[in-house]
Amino acid sequence: MTTASELRSGKTHRDENFPVASWIIHRRHRALILAFYNFVRTADDIADHATLGERDKLAYLDLLEAELLGQGDSQPEAVNLRRALAERAMPPRHALDVLTAFRMDVTKLRYENWDEVIHYCRYSAMPVGRFMLDVHGESTSTWAASDALCAGLQINNHLQDCAKDYKDLNRVYLPLDALAAAGAYVEDLGKERAPAPLLQCLHSLAVRTGTLLDESKSLSAEVRDFRLGLEISVIQSFADRIVRLLKLRDPLSQRVHLGPLELLAYSAGGMAGEMARRAVGRRPVSNPAAGA
């Protein structure tokens, strides 16, 4: 069997919509975060692979899980993450959750409603935020706001890439009931421009995603680690800007990603806002603890 590494798309942490183990994060955490990222990226690339069949994809995902749990040493990303977690005495629970999402990507091509999309986010996105919080020793009381932010980021990505996901993978994350309510069709995603009903659906989903992001705004204030708070503020600023674009633009024909200058500007704005907040000592808005 080919190693999972050989199936990578070539995408790295520098190609994501949000910072991964950036210079903001203390260097003592970066090796572990990158090990987690490389494991997740490898699994994601397997699930999205253009030529692998469903059975082979699931076999590779099972192999990554087995080796993460100590059953073999043939897959570098699994072995590296296993060792990095062991150094911190951290369990692999969040990486295992993400594998659940990638198995869903292999076997599930449509989502009936918003609740199904959020269920997918519970495994595809929320574990990433929870992992970052655990790395920094933060309380699980921060999970509720983190889950909202991570779900918002994930759905932003679904909306940005809805046409590509449909054309390349026949995968549609837009809730089918939302499409039907707007009078839109899945096949509309293959067009050069979104017809009016599809655009209405996309904009309404962006509004709903914006509500999720509003629920996450207390997160940077809830975490104790200063650097992590800065990173969260940067990510929040990116997400807020993207959802504003998605509320107004057509992702089938218009740009809904941030360019390099925008990334720089929103990074600076996010960090400045968080530093000002901490300087004046504003208290965090209380969120209920998330479930495990």
Coordinates of N, CA, C and O in Angstrom, one line a residue, residues 99-168:
L99 N -11.2 12.3 11.9 CA -11.3 11.2 11.0 C -12.8 10.8 10.7 O -13.1 10.3 9.6
T100 N -13.6 10.9 11.7 CA -15.0 10.7 11.5 C -15.6 11.5 10.4 O -16.4 11.1 9.6
A101 N -15.2 12.8 10.4 CA -15.7 13.7 9.4 C -15.2 13.3 8.0 O -16.0 13.4 7.0
F102 N -14.0 12.9 7.9 CA -13.4 12.5 6.6 C -14.1 11.2 6.1 O -14.3 11.1 4.9
R103 N -14.5 10.3 7.0 CA -15.2 9.2 6.5 C -16.6 9.6 6.0 O -17.1 9.0 5.1
M104 N -17.2 10.6 6.7 CA -18.4 11.2 6.2 C -18.2 11.8 4.8 O -19.1 11.6 3.9
D105 N -17.1 12.5 4.5 CA -16.9 13.0 3.2 C -16.8 11.9 2.1 O -17.2 12.2 1.0
V106 N -16.3 10.8 2.5 CA -16.2 9.7 1.5 C -17.6 9.1 1.2 O -17.9 8.7 0.1
T107 N -18.5 9.0 2.2 CA -19.7 8.2 2.1 C -21.0 9.1 2.0 O -22.0 8.6 1.6
K108 N -20.9 10.4 2.3 CA -22.1 11.2 2.3 C -21.9 12.4 1.4 O -21.0 13.3 1.7
L109 N -22.7 12.5 0.4 CA -22.5 13.6 -0.6 C -23.6 14.7 -0.5 O -23.4 15.8 -1.1
R110 N -24.6 14.5 0.3 CA -25.6 15.5 0.5 C -26.0 15.6 1.9 O -26.0 14.7 2.7
Y111 N -26.5 16.9 2.3 CA -27.0 17.2 3.6 C -28.4 17.7 3.6 O -28.7 18.6 2.9
E112 N -29.2 17.1 4.3 CA -30.7 17.4 4.2 C -31.0 18.7 4.8 O -31.9 19.4 4.3
N113 N -30.4 19.1 5.9 CA -30.8 20.3 6.6 C -29.6 20.9 7.4 O -28.5 20.3 7.4
W114 N -29.8 22.0 8.0 CA -28.8 22.8 8.8 C -28.2 21.9 9.9 O -27.0 21.9 10.2
D115 N -29.1 21.2 10.6 CA -28.7 20.3 11.7 C -27.7 19.3 11.2 O -26.7 19.0 11.9
E116 N -27.9 18.7 10.0 CA -26.9 17.8 9.5 C -25.6 18.4 9.2 O -24.5 17.8 9.4
V117 N -25.6 19.6 8.7 CA -24.4 20.4 8.4 C -23.6 20.6 9.8 O -22.4 20.5 9.8
I118 N -24.3 21.1 10.8 CA -23.7 21.3 12.1 C -23.1 20.0 12.7 O -22.1 20.0 13.3
H119 N -23.8 18.9 12.5 CA -23.3 17.6 12.9 C -22.0 17.3 12.2 O -21.1 16.8 12.9
Y120 N -21.9 17.6 10.9 CA -20.7 17.4 10.2 C -19.6 18.3 10.8 O -18.4 17.9 11.1
C121 N -19.9 19.6 11.1 CA -18.9 20.5 11.7 C -18.5 20.0 13.1 O -17.3 20.3 13.5
R122 N -19.3 19.3 13.8 CA -19.0 18.8 15.1 C -17.7 17.9 15.0 O -16.9 17.8 15.9
Y123 N -17.6 17.3 13.8 CA -16.4 16.4 13.7 C -15.3 17.0 12.7 O -14.2 16.6 12.9
S124 N -15.7 17.8 11.8 CA -14.7 18.3 10.9 C -14.0 19.6 11.4 O -12.8 19.8 11.1
A125 N -14.7 20.4 12.2 CA -14.1 21.7 12.5 C -14.0 21.9 14.0 O -12.9 22.4 14.5
M126 N -15.0 21.6 14.8 CA -15.0 21.8 16.2 C -13.8 21.1 16.9 O -13.2 21.7 17.8
P127 N -13.4 19.9 16.6 CA -12.3 19.3 17.2 C -11.0 20.1 17.0 O -10.1 20.0 17.9
V128 N -10.8 20.8 15.9 CA -9.6 21.6 15.7 C -9.5 22.7 16.8 O -8.4 22.9 17.4
G129 N -10.6 23.4 17.0 CA -10.6 24.4 18.0 C -10.3 23.9 19.4 O -9.6 24.4 20.2
R130 N -11.0 22.8 19.7 CA -10.9 22.1 21.0 C -9.4 21.7 21.2 O -8.9 21.8 22.3
F131 N -8.8 21.1 20.1 CA -7.4 20.7 20.2 C -6.5 21.9 20.6 O -5.7 21.8 21.5
M132 N -6.7 23.0 19.9 CA -5.9 24.2 20.2 C -6.1 24.7 21.6 O -5.1 25.1 22.3
L133 N -7.3 24.6 22.1 CA -7.5 25.0 23.5 C -6.8 24.1 24.4 O -6.2 24.5 25.4
D134 N -6.9 22.8 24.2 CA -6.2 21.8 25.0 C -4.7 22.0 25.0 O -4.1 21.9 26.0
V135 N -4.2 22.3 23.8 CA -2.7 22.5 23.8 C -2.3 23.6 24.7 O -1.2 23.5 25.3
H136 N -3.1 24.6 24.8 CA -2.8 25.8 25.6 C -3.3 25.6 27.1 O -3.2 26.6 27.8
G137 N -3.8 24.5 27.4 CA -4.3 24.3 28.8 C -5.5 25.1 29.2 O -5.7 25.4 30.4
E138 N -6.3 25.4 28.2 CA -7.5 26.2 28.5 C -8.7 25.3 29.0 O -8.7 24.1 28.8
S139 N -9.6 26.0 29.7 CA -10.8 25.3 30.3 C -11.7 24.8 29.2 O -11.9 25.5 28.2
T140 N -12.4 23.7 29.4 CA -13.4 23.3 28.5 C -14.6 24.2 28.5 O -15.5 24.1 27.6
S141 N -14.7 25.2 29.4 CA -15.8 26.2 29.4 C -15.6 27.1 28.1 O -16.6 27.8 27.8
T142 N -14.5 27.1 27.5 CA -14.3 27.8 26.3 C -14.8 27.1 25.0 O -14.8 27.7 24.0
W143 N -15.1 25.9 25.2 CA -15.5 25.1 24.0 C -16.7 25.6 23.3 O -16.8 25.5 22.0
A144 N -17.7 26.1 24.0 CA -19.0 26.6 23.3 C -18.7 27.7 22.3 O -19.1 27.6 21.2
A145 N -17.9 28.7 22.7 CA -17.6 29.8 21.8 C -16.7 29.3 20.7 O -16.8 29.7 19.5
S146 N -15.7 28.4 21.0 CA -14.8 27.8 20.0 C -15.6 27.0 19.0 O -15.3 27.1 17.8
D147 N -16.5 26.2 19.4 CA -17.4 25.4 18.5 C -18.1 26.3 17.5 O -18.2 26.0 16.3
A148 N -18.6 27.4 18.0 CA -19.4 28.4 17.1 C -18.4 29.0 16.1 O -18.8 29.1 14.9
L149 N -17.2 29.4 16.5 CA -16.3 29.9 15.6 C -15.8 28.9 14.6 O -15.8 29.2 13.3
C150 N -15.5 27.7 15.0 CA -15.0 26.7 14.1 C -16.1 26.3 13.1 O -15.9 26.1 11.9
A151 N -17.4 26.2 13.6 CA -18.5 25.8 12.7 C -18.7 27.0 11.6 O -18.9 26.7 10.5
G152 N -18.6 28.2 12.1 CA -18.7 29.3 11.2 C -17.6 29.3 10.1 O -17.9 29.6 8.9
L153 N -16.4 29.1 10.5 CA -15.3 29.0 9.6 C -15.5 27.9 8.5 O -15.3 28.0 7.3
Q154 N -16.0 26.7 9.0 CA -16.3 25.6 8.1 C -17.3 25.9 7.1 O -17.2 25.6 5.9
I155 N -18.4 26.5 7.6 CA -19.5 26.8 6.7 C -19.2 28.0 5.7 O -19.6 28.0 4.5
N156 N -18.4 28.9 6.2 CA -17.8 29.9 5.3 C -17.1 29.2 4.1 O -17.3 29.6 2.9
N157 N -16.3 28.2 4.5 CA -15.5 27.5 3.4 C -16.5 26.7 2.5 O -16.3 26.7 1.3
H158 N -17.5 26.1 3.1 CA -18.5 25.4 2.2 C -19.1 26.4 1.2 O -19.4 26.0 0.1
L159 N -19.5 27.6 1.7 CA -20.1 28.6 0.8 C -19.1 29.1 -0.2 O -19.5 29.3 -1.4
Q160 N -17.9 29.4 0.2 CA -16.9 29.9 -0.8 C -16.6 28.8 -1.9 O -16.5 29.2 -3.0
D161 N -16.6 27.6 -1.5 CA -16.2 26.5 -2.5 C -17.3 25.7 -2.9 O -17.1 24.6 -3.4
C162 N -18.6 26.2 -2.8 CA -19.7 25.3 -3.2 C -19.7 24.8 -4.6 O -20.0 23.7 -4.9
A163 N -19.3 25.7 -5.5 CA -19.2 25.3 -6.9 C -18.1 24.2 -7.2 O -18.3 23.2 -7.9
K164 N -17.0 24.5 -6.6 CA -15.8 23.6 -6.8 C -16.1 22.2 -6.2 O -15.8 21.2 -6.8
D165 N -16.7 22.2 -5.0 CA -17.0 20.9 -4.3 C -18.0 20.1 -5.2 O -17.9 18.9 -5.3
Y166 N -19.0 20.8 -5.8 CA -20.0 20.1 -6.6 C -19.3 19.6 -7.9 O -19.5 18.4 -8.3
K167 N -18.6 20.5 -8.6 CA -18.0 20.1 -9.9 C -16.9 19.0 -9.7 O -16.8 18.1 -10.6
D168 N -16.1 19.1 -8.7 CA -14.9 18.2 -8.6 C -15.3 17.0 -7.8 O -14.7 15.9 -8.1

